[in-house]
Tab-separated table of C-alpha atoms in Angstrom:
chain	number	residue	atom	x	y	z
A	1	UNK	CA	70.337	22.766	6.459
A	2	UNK	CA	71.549	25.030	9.218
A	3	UNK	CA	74.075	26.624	7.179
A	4	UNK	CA	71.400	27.176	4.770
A	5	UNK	CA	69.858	28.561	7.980
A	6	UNK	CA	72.671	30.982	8.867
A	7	UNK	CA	73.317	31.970	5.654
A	8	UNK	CA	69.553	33.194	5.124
A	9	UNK	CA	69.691	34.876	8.399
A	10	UNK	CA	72.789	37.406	8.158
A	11	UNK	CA	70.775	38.144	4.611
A	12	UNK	CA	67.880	38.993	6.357
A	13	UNK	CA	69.630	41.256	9.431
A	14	UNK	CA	71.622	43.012	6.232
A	15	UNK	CA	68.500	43.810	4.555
A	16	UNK	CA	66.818	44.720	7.484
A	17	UNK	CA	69.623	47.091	8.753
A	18	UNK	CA	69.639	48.348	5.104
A	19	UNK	CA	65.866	48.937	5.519
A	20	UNK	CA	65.718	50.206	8.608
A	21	UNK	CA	68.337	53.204	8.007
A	22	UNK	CA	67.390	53.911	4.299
A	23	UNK	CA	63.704	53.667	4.744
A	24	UNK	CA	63.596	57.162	6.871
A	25	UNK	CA	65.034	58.859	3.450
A	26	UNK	CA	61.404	58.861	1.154
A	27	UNK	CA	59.721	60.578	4.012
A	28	UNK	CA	62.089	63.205	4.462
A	29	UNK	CA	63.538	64.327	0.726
A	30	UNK	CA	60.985	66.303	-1.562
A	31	UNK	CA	58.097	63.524	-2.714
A	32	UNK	CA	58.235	62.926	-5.704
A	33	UNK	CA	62.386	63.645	-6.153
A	34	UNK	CA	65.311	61.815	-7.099
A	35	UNK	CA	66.627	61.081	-3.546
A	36	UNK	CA	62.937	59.593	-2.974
A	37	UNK	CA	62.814	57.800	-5.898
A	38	UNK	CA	65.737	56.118	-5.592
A	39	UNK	CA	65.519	55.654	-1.772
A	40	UNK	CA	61.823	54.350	-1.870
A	41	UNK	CA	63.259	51.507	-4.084
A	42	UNK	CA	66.385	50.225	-2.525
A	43	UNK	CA	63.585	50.307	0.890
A	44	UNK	CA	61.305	48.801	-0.870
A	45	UNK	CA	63.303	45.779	-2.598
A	46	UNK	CA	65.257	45.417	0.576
A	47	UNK	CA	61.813	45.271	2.939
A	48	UNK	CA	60.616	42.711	0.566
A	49	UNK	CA	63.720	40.413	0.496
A	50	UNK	CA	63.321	40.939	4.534
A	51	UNK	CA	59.422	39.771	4.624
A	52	UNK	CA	60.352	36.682	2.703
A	53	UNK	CA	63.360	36.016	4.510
A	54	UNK	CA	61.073	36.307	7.767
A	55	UNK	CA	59.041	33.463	6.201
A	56	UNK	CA	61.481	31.011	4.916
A	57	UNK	CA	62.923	31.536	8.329
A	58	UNK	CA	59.726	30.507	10.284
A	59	UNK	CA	59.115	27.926	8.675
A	60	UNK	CA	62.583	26.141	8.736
A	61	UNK	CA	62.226	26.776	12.460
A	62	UNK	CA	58.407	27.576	13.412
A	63	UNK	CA	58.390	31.126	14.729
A	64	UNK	CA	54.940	32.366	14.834
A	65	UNK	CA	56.149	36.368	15.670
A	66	UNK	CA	58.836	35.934	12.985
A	67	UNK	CA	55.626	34.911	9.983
A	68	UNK	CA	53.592	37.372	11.138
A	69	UNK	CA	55.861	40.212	11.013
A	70	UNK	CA	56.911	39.085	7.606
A	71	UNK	CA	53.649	38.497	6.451
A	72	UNK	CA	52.562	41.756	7.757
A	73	UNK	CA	55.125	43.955	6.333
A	74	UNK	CA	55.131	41.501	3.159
A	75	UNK	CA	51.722	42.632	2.326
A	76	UNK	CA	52.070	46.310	3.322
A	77	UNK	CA	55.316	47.111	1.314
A	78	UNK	CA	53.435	45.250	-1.691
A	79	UNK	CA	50.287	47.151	-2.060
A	80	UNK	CA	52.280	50.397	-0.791
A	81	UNK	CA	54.229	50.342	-4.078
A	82	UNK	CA	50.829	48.945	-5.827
A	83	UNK	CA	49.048	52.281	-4.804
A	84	UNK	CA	51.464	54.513	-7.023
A	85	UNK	CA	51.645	52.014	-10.256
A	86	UNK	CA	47.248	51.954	-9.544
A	87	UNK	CA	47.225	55.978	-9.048
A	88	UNK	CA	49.192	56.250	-12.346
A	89	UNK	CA	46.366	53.755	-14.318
A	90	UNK	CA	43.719	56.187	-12.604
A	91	UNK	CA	42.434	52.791	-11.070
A	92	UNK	CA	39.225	52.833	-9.448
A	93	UNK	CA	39.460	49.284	-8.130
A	94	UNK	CA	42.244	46.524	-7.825
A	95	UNK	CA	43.004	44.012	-10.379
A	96	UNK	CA	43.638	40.115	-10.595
A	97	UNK	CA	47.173	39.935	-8.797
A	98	UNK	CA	46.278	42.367	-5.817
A	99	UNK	CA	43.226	40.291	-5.093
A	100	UNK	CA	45.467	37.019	-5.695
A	101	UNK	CA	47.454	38.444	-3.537
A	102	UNK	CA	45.466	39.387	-0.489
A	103	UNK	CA	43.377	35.900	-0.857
A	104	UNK	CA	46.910	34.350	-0.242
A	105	UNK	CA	47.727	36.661	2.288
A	106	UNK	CA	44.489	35.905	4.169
A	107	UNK	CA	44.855	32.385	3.858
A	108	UNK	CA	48.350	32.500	5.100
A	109	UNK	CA	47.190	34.521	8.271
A	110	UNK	CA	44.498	32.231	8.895
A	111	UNK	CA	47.072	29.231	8.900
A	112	UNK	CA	49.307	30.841	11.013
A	113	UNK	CA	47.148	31.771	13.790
A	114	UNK	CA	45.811	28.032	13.968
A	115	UNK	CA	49.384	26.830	13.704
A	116	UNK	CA	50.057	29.227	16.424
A	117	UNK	CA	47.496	28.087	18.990
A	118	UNK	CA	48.034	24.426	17.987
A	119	UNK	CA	51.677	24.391	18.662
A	120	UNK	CA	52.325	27.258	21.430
A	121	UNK	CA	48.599	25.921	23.248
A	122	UNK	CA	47.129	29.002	25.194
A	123	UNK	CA	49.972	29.017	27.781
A	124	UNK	CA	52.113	31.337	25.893
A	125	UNK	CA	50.365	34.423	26.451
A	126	UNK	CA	53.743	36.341	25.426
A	127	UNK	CA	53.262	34.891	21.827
A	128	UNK	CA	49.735	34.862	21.819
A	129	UNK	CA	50.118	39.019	22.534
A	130	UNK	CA	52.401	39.449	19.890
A	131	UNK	CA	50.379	37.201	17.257
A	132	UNK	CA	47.210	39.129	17.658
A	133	UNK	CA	48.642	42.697	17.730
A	134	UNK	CA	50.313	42.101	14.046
A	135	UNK	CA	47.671	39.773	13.033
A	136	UNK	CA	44.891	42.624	13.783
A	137	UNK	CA	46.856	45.210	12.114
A	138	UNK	CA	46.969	42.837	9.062
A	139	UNK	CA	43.659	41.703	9.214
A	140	UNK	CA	41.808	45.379	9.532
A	141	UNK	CA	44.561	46.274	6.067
A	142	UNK	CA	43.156	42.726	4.545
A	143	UNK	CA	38.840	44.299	5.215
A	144	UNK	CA	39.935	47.698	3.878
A	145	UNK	CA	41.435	46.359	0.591
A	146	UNK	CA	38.032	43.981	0.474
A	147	UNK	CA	36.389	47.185	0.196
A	148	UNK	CA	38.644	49.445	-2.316
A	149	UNK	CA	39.555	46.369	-4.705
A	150	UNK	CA	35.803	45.642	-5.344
A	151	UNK	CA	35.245	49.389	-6.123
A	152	UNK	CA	33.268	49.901	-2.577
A	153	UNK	CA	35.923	52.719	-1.535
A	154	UNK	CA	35.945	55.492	-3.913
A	155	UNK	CA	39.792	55.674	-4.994
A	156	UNK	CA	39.649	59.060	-7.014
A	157	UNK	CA	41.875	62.195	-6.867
A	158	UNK	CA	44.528	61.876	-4.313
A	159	UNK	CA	43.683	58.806	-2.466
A	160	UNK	CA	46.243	55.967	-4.121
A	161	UNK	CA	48.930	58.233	-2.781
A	162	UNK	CA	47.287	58.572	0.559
A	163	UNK	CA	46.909	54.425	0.104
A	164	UNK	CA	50.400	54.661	-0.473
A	165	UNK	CA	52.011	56.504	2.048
A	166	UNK	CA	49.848	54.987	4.633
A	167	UNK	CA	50.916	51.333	3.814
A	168	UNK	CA	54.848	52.045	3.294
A	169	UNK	CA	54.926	53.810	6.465
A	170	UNK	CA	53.072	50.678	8.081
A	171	UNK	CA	55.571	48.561	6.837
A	172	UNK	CA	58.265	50.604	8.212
A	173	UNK	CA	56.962	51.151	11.526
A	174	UNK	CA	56.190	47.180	11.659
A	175	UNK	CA	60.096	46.946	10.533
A	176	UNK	CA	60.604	49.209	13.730
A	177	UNK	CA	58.773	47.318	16.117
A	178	UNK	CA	60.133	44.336	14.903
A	179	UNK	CA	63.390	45.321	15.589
A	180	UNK	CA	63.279	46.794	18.980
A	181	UNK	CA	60.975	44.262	20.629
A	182	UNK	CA	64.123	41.651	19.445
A	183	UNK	CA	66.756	43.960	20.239
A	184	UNK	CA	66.315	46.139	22.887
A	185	UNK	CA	64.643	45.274	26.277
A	186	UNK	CA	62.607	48.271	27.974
A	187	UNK	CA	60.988	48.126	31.276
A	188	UNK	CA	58.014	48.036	31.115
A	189	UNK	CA	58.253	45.988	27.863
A	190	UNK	CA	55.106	47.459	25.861
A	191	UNK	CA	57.306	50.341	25.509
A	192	UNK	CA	58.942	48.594	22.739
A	193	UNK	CA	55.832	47.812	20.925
A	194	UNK	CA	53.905	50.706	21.176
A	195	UNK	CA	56.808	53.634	20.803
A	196	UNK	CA	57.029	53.267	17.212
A	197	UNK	CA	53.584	53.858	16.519
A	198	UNK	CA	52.802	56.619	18.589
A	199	UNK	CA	55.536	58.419	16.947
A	200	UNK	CA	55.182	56.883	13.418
A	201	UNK	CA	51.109	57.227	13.302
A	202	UNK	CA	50.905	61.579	14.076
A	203	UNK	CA	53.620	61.449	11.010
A	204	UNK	CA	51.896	59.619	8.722
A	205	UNK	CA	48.425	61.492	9.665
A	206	UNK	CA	50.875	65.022	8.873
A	207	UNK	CA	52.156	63.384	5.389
A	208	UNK	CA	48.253	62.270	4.299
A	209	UNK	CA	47.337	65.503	5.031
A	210	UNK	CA	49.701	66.725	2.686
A	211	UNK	CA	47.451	65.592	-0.155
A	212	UNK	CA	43.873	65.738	1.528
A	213	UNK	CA	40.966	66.930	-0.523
A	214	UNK	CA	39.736	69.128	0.918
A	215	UNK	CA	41.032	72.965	0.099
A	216	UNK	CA	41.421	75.949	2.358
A	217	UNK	CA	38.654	77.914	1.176
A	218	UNK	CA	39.733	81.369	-0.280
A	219	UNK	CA	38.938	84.518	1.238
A	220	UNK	CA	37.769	87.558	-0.507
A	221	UNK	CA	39.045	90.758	-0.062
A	222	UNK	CA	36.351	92.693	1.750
A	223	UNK	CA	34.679	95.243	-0.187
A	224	UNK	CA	34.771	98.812	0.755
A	225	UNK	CA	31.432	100.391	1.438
A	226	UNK	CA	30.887	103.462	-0.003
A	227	UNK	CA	28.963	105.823	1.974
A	228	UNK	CA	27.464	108.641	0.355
A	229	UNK	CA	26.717	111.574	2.360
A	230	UNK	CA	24.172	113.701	1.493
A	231	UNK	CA	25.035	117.693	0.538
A	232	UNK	CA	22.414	119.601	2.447
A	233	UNK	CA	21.056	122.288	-0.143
């Protein structure tokens, strides 16, 4: 079992590294392109094989910050890449497997936090910190997809991609945070948690904007005024 263990681990740091340094590519190269395309893939496949990794992980070993940061970027890299295939059906609402999916996400987060407090007790406020900061980020993703899967949320025009880059770049910066707060110690600590998204939430505000609404209204040339002068007789 614990070679099992190690074996499933050095997976999981190779797909995270592989993540982690590919993933910046889609948000740089021309949206859209063949560099994103192909880059958005290998980060997505890889982020997903790191999410379940996370999980089998956790639960060979309980690890309540280790299932909640795979269930967290688990469910953002899957309904990232769900936005473009629902944007290409001109989808107004979700379908069976996305709300399969976030009814199994939910119950998973549910189960986790109970495990969490059953097992750690209320001692651990270290844990309990990190729990609720990537459980609240999954729960307020879980209440917005309540609302656009059931047709609540108008999806029309350019908001699947918006959807989309919003919940990629979620499940990179999660990836991000993940990785310092394990990896690199910084005094004072919340550095680590909170550097990631105050750089990674102004860029994914810039990239939404990209493909807002709402046009630049167009400005007329002003029209000359002719002034007629009168000829005195």
């Amino acid at each position: 079992m614990e070679t099992i263990r190690i074996i499933i681990l050095v997976l999981h740091i190779i797909a995270g590294f592989t993540a982690l340094t590919v993933g910046f590519v889609p948000f740089v190269a021309k949206k859209g392109g063949k560099w994103h395309n192909i880059t958005g893939k290998i980060f997505y496949y890889a982020m997903v094989f790191v999410a379940i990794s996370a999980f089998v992980l956790a639960t060979m070993r309980f690890n309540p910050f280790l299932l909640m940061v795979g269930l967290l970027t688990f469910y953002s890299t899957i309904t990232g890449y769900r936005g473009l295939t629902l944007m290409r059906q001109k989808a107004m609402k979700g379908e069976r497997r996305d709300w399969a999916l976030l009814i199994c996400c939910t119950l998973v987060l549910v189960i986790t936090i109970w495990q969490t407090f059953t097992l750690t007790g209320t001692d651990n406020s270290g844990i309990i910190i990190l729990v609720s900061v990537f459980a609240s980020s999954l729960g307020i993703q879980l209440l917005a997809d309540l609302r656009i899967f059931s047709g609540k949320k108008s999806m029309k025009g350019k908001a699947w991609i918006r959807y989309h880059i919003s919940r990629i770049s979620g499940s990179y910066i999660a990836a991000v945070t993940a990785f310092l707060v394990n990896n690199i110690h910084t005094d004072p600590e919340f550095i680590a948690w909170l550097l990631p998204t105050a750089i990674g939430m102004p860029a994914i505000a810039y990239f939404q904007r990209q493909y807002s609404e709402k046009k630049k209204a167009v400005r007329r040339p002003a029209q000359k005024v002719v002034v007629k002068r009168r000829v005195a007789a």
